[in-house]
mmCIF file of N, CA and C in Angstrom:
data_model
loop_
_atom_site.group_PDB
_atom_site.id
_atom_site.type_symbol
_atom_site.label_atom_id
_atom_site.label_comp_id
_atom_site.label_asym_id
_atom_site.label_seq_id
_atom_site.Cartn_x
_atom_site.Cartn_y
_atom_site.Cartn_z
ATOM 1 N N UNK A 1 -5.566 4.012 25.445
ATOM 2 C CA UNK A 1 -4.265 4.632 25.306
ATOM 3 C C UNK A 1 -3.169 3.579 25.317
ATOM 4 N N UNK A 2 -3.309 2.600 26.197
ATOM 5 C CA UNK A 2 -2.304 1.548 26.287
ATOM 6 C C UNK A 2 -2.252 0.746 24.979
ATOM 7 N N UNK A 3 -3.422 0.452 24.409
ATOM 8 C CA UNK A 3 -3.478 -0.270 23.136
ATOM 9 C C UNK A 3 -2.791 0.532 22.042
ATOM 10 N N UNK A 4 -3.022 1.826 22.012
ATOM 11 C CA UNK A 4 -2.386 2.701 21.028
ATOM 12 C C UNK A 4 -0.871 2.642 21.155
ATOM 13 N N UNK A 5 -0.348 2.714 22.358
ATOM 14 C CA UNK A 5 1.100 2.668 22.566
ATOM 15 C C UNK A 5 1.689 1.326 22.144
ATOM 16 N N UNK A 6 0.983 0.258 22.423
ATOM 17 C CA UNK A 6 1.460 -1.071 22.018
ATOM 18 C C UNK A 6 1.493 -1.169 20.498
ATOM 19 N N UNK A 7 0.426 -0.731 19.830
ATOM 20 C CA UNK A 7 0.392 -0.758 18.362
ATOM 21 C C UNK A 7 1.504 0.106 17.780
ATOM 22 N N UNK A 8 1.660 1.304 18.311
ATOM 23 C CA UNK A 8 2.700 2.203 17.815
ATOM 24 C C UNK A 8 4.075 1.575 17.979
ATOM 25 N N UNK A 9 4.329 0.958 19.113
ATOM 26 C CA UNK A 9 5.624 0.313 19.356
ATOM 27 C C UNK A 9 5.874 -0.821 18.371
ATOM 28 N N UNK A 10 4.837 -1.614 18.105
ATOM 29 C CA UNK A 10 4.990 -2.721 17.160
ATOM 30 C C UNK A 10 5.288 -2.206 15.760
ATOM 31 N N UNK A 11 4.553 -1.195 15.321
ATOM 32 C CA UNK A 11 4.765 -0.635 13.989
ATOM 33 C C UNK A 11 6.139 0.001 13.889
ATOM 34 N N UNK A 12 6.539 0.741 14.905
ATOM 35 C CA UNK A 12 7.859 1.374 14.896
ATOM 36 C C UNK A 12 8.964 0.328 14.844
ATOM 37 N N UNK A 13 8.815 -0.743 15.597
ATOM 38 C CA UNK A 13 9.817 -1.813 15.590
ATOM 39 C C UNK A 13 9.919 -2.447 14.212
ATOM 40 N N UNK A 14 8.774 -2.733 13.596
ATOM 41 C CA UNK A 14 8.787 -3.311 12.256
ATOM 42 C C UNK A 14 9.420 -2.359 11.249
ATOM 43 N N UNK A 15 9.075 -1.090 11.338
ATOM 44 C CA UNK A 15 9.621 -0.109 10.402
ATOM 45 C C UNK A 15 11.126 0.010 10.543
ATOM 46 N N UNK A 16 11.609 0.117 11.760
ATOM 47 C CA UNK A 16 13.047 0.261 11.990
ATOM 48 C C UNK A 16 13.795 -0.983 11.535
ATOM 49 N N UNK A 17 13.302 -2.160 11.888
ATOM 50 C CA UNK A 17 14.005 -3.382 11.491
ATOM 51 C C UNK A 17 13.990 -3.560 9.983
ATOM 52 N N UNK A 18 12.929 -3.118 9.325
ATOM 53 C CA UNK A 18 12.870 -3.228 7.875
ATOM 54 C C UNK A 18 13.818 -2.256 7.196
ATOM 55 N N UNK A 19 13.937 -1.076 7.741
ATOM 56 C CA UNK A 19 14.849 -0.087 7.175
ATOM 57 C C UNK A 19 16.285 -0.543 7.342
ATOM 58 N N UNK A 20 16.599 -1.141 8.472
ATOM 59 C CA UNK A 20 17.962 -1.594 8.728
ATOM 60 C C UNK A 20 18.330 -2.827 7.912
ATOM 61 N N UNK A 21 17.355 -3.650 7.612
ATOM 62 C CA UNK A 21 17.635 -4.863 6.841
ATOM 63 C C UNK A 21 17.725 -4.524 5.360
ATOM 64 N N UNK A 22 18.651 -5.143 4.680
ATOM 65 C CA UNK A 22 18.746 -4.971 3.236
ATOM 66 C C UNK A 22 17.704 -5.882 2.630
ATOM 67 N N UNK A 23 16.810 -5.308 1.868
ATOM 68 C CA UNK A 23 15.709 -6.090 1.343
ATOM 69 C C UNK A 23 15.736 -6.135 -0.171
ATOM 70 N N UNK A 24 15.660 -7.338 -0.717
ATOM 71 C CA UNK A 24 15.613 -7.506 -2.163
ATOM 72 C C UNK A 24 14.220 -7.190 -2.688
ATOM 73 N N UNK A 25 13.251 -7.037 -1.795
ATOM 74 C CA UNK A 25 11.873 -6.820 -2.205
ATOM 75 C C UNK A 25 11.535 -5.345 -2.371
ATOM 76 N N UNK A 26 12.502 -4.439 -2.256
ATOM 77 C CA UNK A 26 12.188 -3.019 -2.388
ATOM 78 C C UNK A 26 11.868 -2.700 -3.842
ATOM 79 N N UNK A 27 10.741 -2.064 -4.047
ATOM 80 C CA UNK A 27 10.255 -1.740 -5.376
ATOM 81 C C UNK A 27 9.968 -0.255 -5.465
ATOM 82 N N UNK A 28 9.731 0.211 -6.689
ATOM 83 C CA UNK A 28 9.539 1.643 -6.912
ATOM 84 C C UNK A 28 8.371 1.862 -7.865
ATOM 85 N N UNK A 29 7.617 2.935 -7.648
ATOM 86 C CA UNK A 29 6.501 3.288 -8.521
ATOM 87 C C UNK A 29 6.380 4.802 -8.597
ATOM 88 N N UNK A 30 5.995 5.291 -9.767
ATOM 89 C CA UNK A 30 5.711 6.711 -9.957
ATOM 90 C C UNK A 30 4.198 6.862 -10.015
ATOM 91 N N UNK A 31 3.623 7.411 -8.965
ATOM 92 C CA UNK A 31 2.170 7.554 -8.859
ATOM 93 C C UNK A 31 1.806 8.974 -9.301
ATOM 94 N N UNK A 32 1.025 9.114 -10.390
ATOM 95 C CA UNK A 32 0.743 10.441 -10.946
ATOM 96 C C UNK A 32 -0.414 11.199 -10.290
ATOM 97 N N UNK A 33 -0.925 10.700 -9.179
ATOM 98 C CA UNK A 33 -2.062 11.342 -8.518
ATOM 99 C C UNK A 33 -1.942 11.160 -7.010
ATOM 100 N N UNK A 34 -2.613 12.038 -6.253
ATOM 101 C CA UNK A 34 -2.689 11.870 -4.802
ATOM 102 C C UNK A 34 -3.526 10.617 -4.524
ATOM 103 N N UNK A 35 -3.226 9.926 -3.423
ATOM 104 C CA UNK A 35 -3.987 8.729 -3.094
ATOM 105 C C UNK A 35 -4.073 8.566 -1.583
ATOM 106 N N UNK A 36 -5.070 7.797 -1.164
ATOM 107 C CA UNK A 36 -5.298 7.548 0.254
ATOM 108 C C UNK A 36 -4.715 6.186 0.609
ATOM 109 N N UNK A 37 -3.978 6.169 1.706
ATOM 110 C CA UNK A 37 -3.386 4.942 2.234
ATOM 111 C C UNK A 37 -3.739 4.906 3.711
ATOM 112 N N UNK A 38 -4.693 4.049 4.067
ATOM 113 C CA UNK A 38 -5.181 4.030 5.446
ATOM 114 C C UNK A 38 -5.933 5.317 5.732
ATOM 115 N N UNK A 39 -5.473 6.071 6.702
ATOM 116 C CA UNK A 39 -6.121 7.342 7.039
ATOM 117 C C UNK A 39 -5.312 8.531 6.533
ATOM 118 N N UNK A 40 -4.308 8.264 5.719
ATOM 119 C CA UNK A 40 -3.371 9.294 5.280
ATOM 120 C C UNK A 40 -3.493 9.539 3.775
ATOM 121 N N UNK A 41 -3.448 10.806 3.365
ATOM 122 C CA UNK A 41 -3.415 11.137 1.948
ATOM 123 C C UNK A 41 -1.969 11.359 1.543
ATOM 124 N N UNK A 42 -1.538 10.608 0.537
ATOM 125 C CA UNK A 42 -0.166 10.672 0.049
ATOM 126 C C UNK A 42 -0.163 11.480 -1.253
ATOM 127 N N UNK A 43 0.780 12.413 -1.411
ATOM 128 C CA UNK A 43 0.822 13.214 -2.633
ATOM 129 C C UNK A 43 1.367 12.414 -3.819
ATOM 130 N N UNK A 44 1.044 12.867 -5.019
ATOM 131 C CA UNK A 44 1.588 12.248 -6.228
ATOM 132 C C UNK A 44 3.108 12.300 -6.164
ATOM 133 N N UNK A 45 3.761 11.297 -6.746
ATOM 134 C CA UNK A 45 5.220 11.292 -6.762
ATOM 135 C C UNK A 45 5.792 9.894 -6.833
ATOM 136 N N UNK A 46 7.102 9.805 -6.676
ATOM 137 C CA UNK A 46 7.811 8.520 -6.693
ATOM 138 C C UNK A 46 7.796 7.918 -5.296
ATOM 139 N N UNK A 47 7.475 6.627 -5.232
ATOM 140 C CA UNK A 47 7.402 5.920 -3.958
ATOM 141 C C UNK A 47 8.254 4.660 -3.981
ATOM 142 N N UNK A 48 8.837 4.351 -2.828
ATOM 143 C CA UNK A 48 9.592 3.123 -2.619
ATOM 144 C C UNK A 48 8.747 2.227 -1.731
ATOM 145 N N UNK A 49 8.634 0.962 -2.103
ATOM 146 C CA UNK A 49 7.820 0.011 -1.349
ATOM 147 C C UNK A 49 8.684 -1.149 -0.908
ATOM 148 N N UNK A 50 8.433 -1.602 0.295
ATOM 149 C CA UNK A 50 9.188 -2.709 0.865
ATOM 150 C C UNK A 50 8.205 -3.618 1.582
ATOM 151 N N UNK A 51 8.272 -4.905 1.289
ATOM 152 C CA UNK A 51 7.373 -5.856 1.945
ATOM 153 C C UNK A 51 7.764 -6.065 3.399
ATOM 154 N N UNK A 52 8.878 -5.522 3.827
ATOM 155 C CA UNK A 52 9.274 -5.597 5.227
ATOM 156 C C UNK A 52 9.766 -6.975 5.613
ATOM 157 N N UNK A 53 9.919 -7.180 6.902
ATOM 158 C CA UNK A 53 10.410 -8.461 7.413
ATOM 159 C C UNK A 53 9.323 -9.526 7.365
ATOM 160 N N UNK A 54 8.117 -9.114 7.151
ATOM 161 C CA UNK A 54 6.993 -10.038 7.064
ATOM 162 C C UNK A 54 6.219 -9.712 5.801
ATOM 163 N N UNK A 55 5.735 -10.725 5.102
ATOM 164 C CA UNK A 55 4.973 -10.450 3.890
ATOM 165 C C UNK A 55 3.640 -9.787 4.198
ATOM 166 N N UNK A 56 3.215 -9.766 5.434
ATOM 167 C CA UNK A 56 1.968 -9.122 5.818
ATOM 168 C C UNK A 56 2.110 -7.652 6.143
ATOM 169 N N UNK A 57 3.314 -7.106 5.941
ATOM 170 C CA UNK A 57 3.564 -5.697 6.244
ATOM 171 C C UNK A 57 4.069 -5.004 4.987
ATOM 172 N N UNK A 58 3.496 -3.849 4.683
ATOM 173 C CA UNK A 58 3.950 -3.044 3.560
ATOM 174 C C UNK A 58 4.438 -1.707 4.092
ATOM 175 N N UNK A 59 5.664 -1.362 3.729
ATOM 176 C CA UNK A 59 6.225 -0.059 4.091
ATOM 177 C C UNK A 59 6.313 0.736 2.799
ATOM 178 N N UNK A 60 5.692 1.897 2.776
ATOM 179 C CA UNK A 60 5.725 2.745 1.596
ATOM 180 C C UNK A 60 6.206 4.121 2.014
ATOM 181 N N UNK A 61 7.151 4.657 1.250
ATOM 182 C CA UNK A 61 7.662 5.990 1.568
ATOM 183 C C UNK A 61 7.989 6.726 0.284
ATOM 184 N N UNK A 62 7.826 8.029 0.325
ATOM 185 C CA UNK A 62 8.145 8.833 -0.847
ATOM 186 C C UNK A 62 9.653 8.847 -1.042
ATOM 187 N N UNK A 63 10.079 8.977 -2.299
ATOM 188 C CA UNK A 63 11.507 8.970 -2.611
ATOM 189 C C UNK A 63 12.224 10.121 -1.918
ATOM 190 N N UNK A 64 11.515 11.240 -1.698
ATOM 191 C CA UNK A 64 12.131 12.380 -1.010
ATOM 192 C C UNK A 64 12.059 12.241 0.511
ATOM 193 N N UNK A 65 11.514 11.126 0.976
ATOM 194 C CA UNK A 65 11.431 10.766 2.402
ATOM 195 C C UNK A 65 10.566 11.710 3.240
ATOM 196 N N UNK A 66 9.681 12.473 2.586
ATOM 197 C CA UNK A 66 8.792 13.367 3.332
ATOM 198 C C UNK A 66 7.535 12.658 3.821
ATOM 199 N N UNK A 67 7.115 11.614 3.116
ATOM 200 C CA UNK A 67 5.897 10.886 3.477
ATOM 201 C C UNK A 67 6.220 9.411 3.643
ATOM 202 N N UNK A 68 5.593 8.772 4.622
ATOM 203 C CA UNK A 68 5.766 7.328 4.776
ATOM 204 C C UNK A 68 4.575 6.748 5.525
ATOM 205 N N UNK A 69 4.384 5.447 5.334
ATOM 206 C CA UNK A 69 3.300 4.754 6.028
ATOM 207 C C UNK A 69 3.645 3.275 6.121
ATOM 208 N N UNK A 70 3.152 2.645 7.158
ATOM 209 C CA UNK A 70 3.283 1.203 7.350
ATOM 210 C C UNK A 70 1.867 0.655 7.469
ATOM 211 N N UNK A 71 1.532 -0.306 6.601
ATOM 212 C CA UNK A 71 0.191 -0.890 6.629
ATOM 213 C C UNK A 71 0.290 -2.405 6.566
ATOM 214 N N UNK A 72 -0.734 -3.058 7.057
ATOM 215 C CA UNK A 72 -0.768 -4.517 6.966
ATOM 216 C C UNK A 72 -1.514 -4.912 5.696
ATOM 217 N N UNK A 73 -1.136 -6.058 5.152
ATOM 218 C CA UNK A 73 -1.778 -6.570 3.948
ATOM 219 C C UNK A 73 -2.181 -8.023 4.170
ATOM 220 N N UNK A 74 -3.121 -8.461 3.365
ATOM 221 C CA UNK A 74 -3.537 -9.855 3.347
ATOM 222 C C UNK A 74 -3.027 -10.454 2.044
ATOM 223 N N UNK A 75 -2.388 -11.605 2.109
ATOM 224 C CA UNK A 75 -1.860 -12.231 0.903
ATOM 225 C C UNK A 75 -2.998 -12.755 0.040
ATOM 226 N N UNK A 76 -2.926 -12.429 -1.253
ATOM 227 C CA UNK A 76 -3.883 -12.933 -2.237
ATOM 228 C C UNK A 76 -3.087 -13.576 -3.361
ATOM 229 N N UNK A 77 -3.674 -14.561 -4.009
ATOM 230 C CA UNK A 77 -2.996 -15.266 -5.095
ATOM 231 C C UNK A 77 -3.742 -15.087 -6.401
ATOM 232 N N UNK A 78 -2.984 -15.144 -7.484
ATOM 233 C CA UNK A 78 -3.533 -15.044 -8.823
ATOM 234 C C UNK A 78 -3.259 -16.361 -9.543
ATOM 235 N N UNK A 79 -4.040 -16.656 -10.547
ATOM 236 C CA UNK A 79 -3.846 -17.896 -11.299
ATOM 237 C C UNK A 79 -2.576 -17.849 -12.147
ATOM 238 N N UNK A 80 -2.065 -16.657 -12.409
ATOM 239 C CA UNK A 80 -0.864 -16.535 -13.228
ATOM 240 C C UNK A 80 0.098 -15.525 -12.617
ATOM 241 N N UNK A 81 1.306 -15.531 -13.126
ATOM 242 C CA UNK A 81 2.305 -14.584 -12.631
ATOM 243 C C UNK A 81 1.927 -13.184 -13.073
ATOM 244 N N UNK A 82 2.134 -12.249 -12.196
ATOM 245 C CA UNK A 82 1.728 -10.871 -12.430
ATOM 246 C C UNK A 82 2.915 -9.999 -12.818
ATOM 247 N N UNK A 83 2.602 -8.943 -13.541
ATOM 248 C CA UNK A 83 3.588 -7.890 -13.692
ATOM 249 C C UNK A 83 3.507 -7.085 -12.406
ATOM 250 N N UNK A 84 4.569 -6.416 -12.044
ATOM 251 C CA UNK A 84 4.531 -5.612 -10.829
ATOM 252 C C UNK A 84 3.603 -4.427 -11.015
ATOM 253 N N UNK A 85 2.699 -4.239 -10.079
ATOM 254 C CA UNK A 85 1.763 -3.119 -10.209
ATOM 255 C C UNK A 85 1.128 -2.778 -8.875
ATOM 256 N N UNK A 86 0.691 -1.545 -8.794
ATOM 257 C CA UNK A 86 -0.152 -1.080 -7.703
ATOM 258 C C UNK A 86 -1.550 -0.959 -8.283
ATOM 259 N N UNK A 87 -2.540 -1.413 -7.554
ATOM 260 C CA UNK A 87 -3.927 -1.304 -8.000
ATOM 261 C C UNK A 87 -4.634 -0.330 -7.067
ATOM 262 N N UNK A 88 -5.247 0.682 -7.666
ATOM 263 C CA UNK A 88 -5.983 1.699 -6.916
ATOM 264 C C UNK A 88 -7.462 1.586 -7.243
ATOM 265 N N UNK A 89 -8.308 1.855 -6.266
ATOM 266 C CA UNK A 89 -9.742 2.002 -6.491
ATOM 267 C C UNK A 89 -10.006 3.494 -6.616
ATOM 268 N N UNK A 90 -10.740 3.864 -7.678
ATOM 269 C CA UNK A 90 -11.020 5.284 -7.901
ATOM 270 C C UNK A 90 -12.515 5.541 -7.783
ATOM 271 N N UNK A 91 -12.832 6.541 -6.978
ATOM 272 C CA UNK A 91 -14.196 7.047 -6.832
ATOM 273 C C UNK A 91 -14.122 8.524 -7.177
ATOM 274 N N UNK A 92 -14.629 8.908 -8.349
ATOM 275 C CA UNK A 92 -14.508 10.303 -8.769
ATOM 276 C C UNK A 92 -13.047 10.665 -8.928
ATOM 277 N N UNK A 93 -12.587 11.645 -8.149
ATOM 278 C CA UNK A 93 -11.179 12.056 -8.238
ATOM 279 C C UNK A 93 -10.363 11.573 -7.040
ATOM 280 N N UNK A 94 -10.895 10.627 -6.272
ATOM 281 C CA UNK A 94 -10.170 10.090 -5.120
ATOM 282 C C UNK A 94 -9.695 8.669 -5.409
ATOM 283 N N UNK A 95 -8.415 8.434 -5.118
ATOM 284 C CA UNK A 95 -7.789 7.134 -5.349
ATOM 285 C C UNK A 95 -7.403 6.507 -4.011
ATOM 286 N N UNK A 96 -7.620 5.197 -3.904
ATOM 287 C CA UNK A 96 -7.289 4.448 -2.691
ATOM 288 C C UNK A 96 -6.414 3.263 -3.088
ATOM 289 N N UNK A 97 -5.233 3.135 -2.461
ATOM 290 C CA UNK A 97 -4.382 1.989 -2.747
ATOM 291 C C UNK A 97 -5.085 0.736 -2.238
ATOM 292 N N UNK A 98 -5.274 -0.253 -3.134
ATOM 293 C CA UNK A 98 -6.036 -1.452 -2.789
ATOM 294 C C UNK A 98 -5.209 -2.732 -2.833
ATOM 295 N N UNK A 99 -4.261 -2.833 -3.792
ATOM 296 C CA UNK A 99 -3.480 -4.055 -3.949
ATOM 297 C C UNK A 99 -2.060 -3.720 -4.377
ATOM 298 N N UNK A 100 -1.126 -4.605 -4.021
ATOM 299 C CA UNK A 100 0.270 -4.500 -4.446
ATOM 300 C C UNK A 100 0.665 -5.861 -5.005
ATOM 301 N N UNK A 101 1.122 -5.893 -6.276
ATOM 302 C CA UNK A 101 1.545 -7.134 -6.922
ATOM 303 C C UNK A 101 3.031 -7.049 -7.230
ATOM 304 N N UNK A 102 3.786 -7.995 -6.692
ATOM 305 C CA UNK A 102 5.230 -8.047 -6.890
ATOM 306 C C UNK A 102 5.529 -8.613 -8.276
ATOM 307 N N UNK A 103 6.475 -8.019 -9.013
ATOM 308 C CA UNK A 103 6.809 -8.533 -10.349
ATOM 309 C C UNK A 103 7.236 -10.000 -10.305
ATOM 310 N N UNK A 104 6.725 -10.797 -11.263
ATOM 311 C CA UNK A 104 7.127 -12.189 -11.393
ATOM 312 C C UNK A 104 6.611 -13.120 -10.322
ATOM 313 N N UNK A 105 5.580 -12.725 -9.618
ATOM 314 C CA UNK A 105 5.042 -13.553 -8.540
ATOM 315 C C UNK A 105 3.550 -13.762 -8.756
ATOM 316 N N UNK A 106 3.029 -14.866 -8.239
ATOM 317 C CA UNK A 106 1.586 -15.081 -8.308
ATOM 318 C C UNK A 106 0.897 -14.654 -7.015
ATOM 319 N N UNK A 107 1.663 -14.054 -6.106
ATOM 320 C CA UNK A 107 1.105 -13.588 -4.828
ATOM 321 C C UNK A 107 1.173 -12.066 -4.752
ATOM 322 N N UNK A 108 0.150 -11.502 -4.179
ATOM 323 C CA UNK A 108 0.110 -10.061 -3.983
ATOM 324 C C UNK A 108 -0.385 -9.741 -2.591
ATOM 325 N N UNK A 109 -0.483 -8.470 -2.304
ATOM 326 C CA UNK A 109 -0.977 -8.032 -1.012
ATOM 327 C C UNK A 109 -2.209 -7.165 -1.188
ATOM 328 N N UNK A 110 -3.259 -7.478 -0.457
ATOM 329 C CA UNK A 110 -4.492 -6.696 -0.508
ATOM 330 C C UNK A 110 -4.586 -5.871 0.760
ATOM 331 N N UNK A 111 -4.873 -4.574 0.612
ATOM 332 C CA UNK A 111 -4.992 -3.682 1.753
ATOM 333 C C UNK A 111 -6.443 -3.596 2.201
ATOM 334 N N UNK A 112 -6.626 -3.390 3.479
ATOM 335 C CA UNK A 112 -7.966 -3.233 4.039
ATOM 336 C C UNK A 112 -8.544 -1.890 3.598
ATOM 337 N N UNK A 113 -9.827 -1.855 3.293
ATOM 338 C CA UNK A 113 -10.475 -0.604 2.905
ATOM 339 C C UNK A 113 -10.478 0.369 4.070
ATOM 340 N N UNK A 114 -10.187 1.631 3.753
ATOM 341 C CA UNK A 114 -10.251 2.669 4.781
ATOM 342 C C UNK A 114 -11.714 3.019 5.038
ATOM 343 N N UNK A 115 -11.974 3.698 6.129
ATOM 344 C CA UNK A 115 -13.352 4.090 6.436
ATOM 345 C C UNK A 115 -13.885 5.037 5.364
ATOM 346 N N UNK A 116 -13.036 5.904 4.837
ATOM 347 C CA UNK A 116 -13.464 6.841 3.787
ATOM 348 C C UNK A 116 -13.851 6.082 2.514
ATOM 349 N N UNK A 117 -13.073 5.068 2.157
ATOM 350 C CA UNK A 117 -13.413 4.287 0.959
ATOM 351 C C UNK A 117 -14.725 3.536 1.166
ATOM 352 N N UNK A 118 -14.940 2.996 2.354
ATOM 353 C CA UNK A 118 -16.207 2.309 2.634
ATOM 354 C C UNK A 118 -17.383 3.279 2.505
ATOM 355 N N UNK A 119 -17.206 4.510 2.986
ATOM 356 C CA UNK A 119 -18.261 5.523 2.863
ATOM 357 C C UNK A 119 -18.562 5.812 1.397
ATOM 358 N N UNK A 120 -17.510 6.046 0.599
ATOM 359 C CA UNK A 120 -17.705 6.350 -0.819
ATOM 360 C C UNK A 120 -18.336 5.180 -1.558
ATOM 361 N N UNK A 121 -17.924 3.977 -1.216
ATOM 362 C CA UNK A 121 -18.485 2.785 -1.844
ATOM 363 C C UNK A 121 -19.982 2.690 -1.567
ATOM 364 N N UNK A 122 -20.378 2.971 -0.347
ATOM 365 C CA UNK A 122 -21.798 2.926 0.019
ATOM 366 C C UNK A 122 -22.577 4.043 -0.675
ATOM 367 N N UNK A 123 -21.977 5.233 -0.765
ATOM 368 C CA UNK A 123 -22.639 6.376 -1.405
ATOM 369 C C UNK A 123 -22.865 6.131 -2.895
ATOM 370 N N UNK A 124 -21.865 5.595 -3.574
ATOM 371 C CA UNK A 124 -21.952 5.417 -5.020
ATOM 372 C C UNK A 124 -22.679 4.136 -5.417
ATOM 373 N N UNK A 125 -22.730 3.181 -4.533
ATOM 374 C CA UNK A 125 -23.357 1.873 -4.766
ATOM 375 C C UNK A 125 -22.989 1.264 -6.126
ATOM 376 N N UNK A 126 -21.775 1.547 -6.574
ATOM 377 C CA UNK A 126 -21.224 0.923 -7.778
ATOM 378 C C UNK A 126 -19.802 0.483 -7.462
ATOM 379 N N UNK A 127 -19.299 -0.410 -8.277
ATOM 380 C CA UNK A 127 -17.920 -0.854 -8.083
ATOM 381 C C UNK A 127 -16.980 0.284 -8.467
ATOM 382 N N UNK A 128 -15.878 0.407 -7.750
ATOM 383 C CA UNK A 128 -14.921 1.460 -8.089
ATOM 384 C C UNK A 128 -14.203 1.134 -9.394
ATOM 385 N N UNK A 129 -13.721 2.168 -10.053
ATOM 386 C CA UNK A 129 -12.888 1.957 -11.234
ATOM 387 C C UNK A 129 -11.504 1.549 -10.747
ATOM 388 N N UNK A 130 -10.916 0.528 -11.387
ATOM 389 C CA UNK A 130 -9.572 0.063 -11.016
ATOM 390 C C UNK A 130 -8.552 0.774 -11.901
ATOM 391 N N UNK A 131 -7.563 1.361 -11.269
ATOM 392 C CA UNK A 131 -6.479 2.049 -11.963
ATOM 393 C C UNK A 131 -5.173 1.402 -11.534
ATOM 394 N N UNK A 132 -4.290 1.114 -12.492
ATOM 395 C CA UNK A 132 -3.024 0.476 -12.143
ATOM 396 C C UNK A 132 -1.844 1.388 -12.446
ATOM 397 N N UNK A 133 -0.795 1.228 -11.661
ATOM 398 C CA UNK A 133 0.467 1.942 -11.836
ATOM 399 C C UNK A 133 1.569 0.889 -11.807
ATOM 400 N N UNK A 134 2.484 0.965 -12.774
ATOM 401 C CA UNK A 134 3.569 -0.021 -12.866
ATOM 402 C C UNK A 134 4.482 0.048 -11.651
ATOM 403 N N UNK A 135 4.926 -1.115 -11.219
ATOM 404 C CA UNK A 135 5.835 -1.259 -10.087
ATOM 405 C C UNK A 135 7.086 -1.921 -10.630
ATOM 406 N N UNK A 136 8.240 -1.323 -10.334
ATOM 407 C CA UNK A 136 9.483 -1.897 -10.874
ATOM 408 C C UNK A 136 10.526 -2.016 -9.803
#
């Protein structure tokens, strides 16, 4: 319980400080399908993304402010500059947010697989289909 409270406090602090700070890294995407982010299912719609005060933190919230999540990411690099995009792993009709690539950058953020995605990956024993959504 104590660990949970400490984690919650840290995430809340990061979220609040990121919302209060004016960030040039805020991006937008129109996601045409429901998707899983961590342990949460996010409905299709317009989303605002912010890398937060740390590049290892991703804050994503729906444009109507009904849904939001804060997740940690691992920085990954590409050999070339990327267009802004969200990369989803698709298993059947389920989509999982896997990567976030900032426009004009060779660095992106990779999200940790959720337990549900790990289960589906083991069940299907094939690589997931990659689906991309433009990020602007």
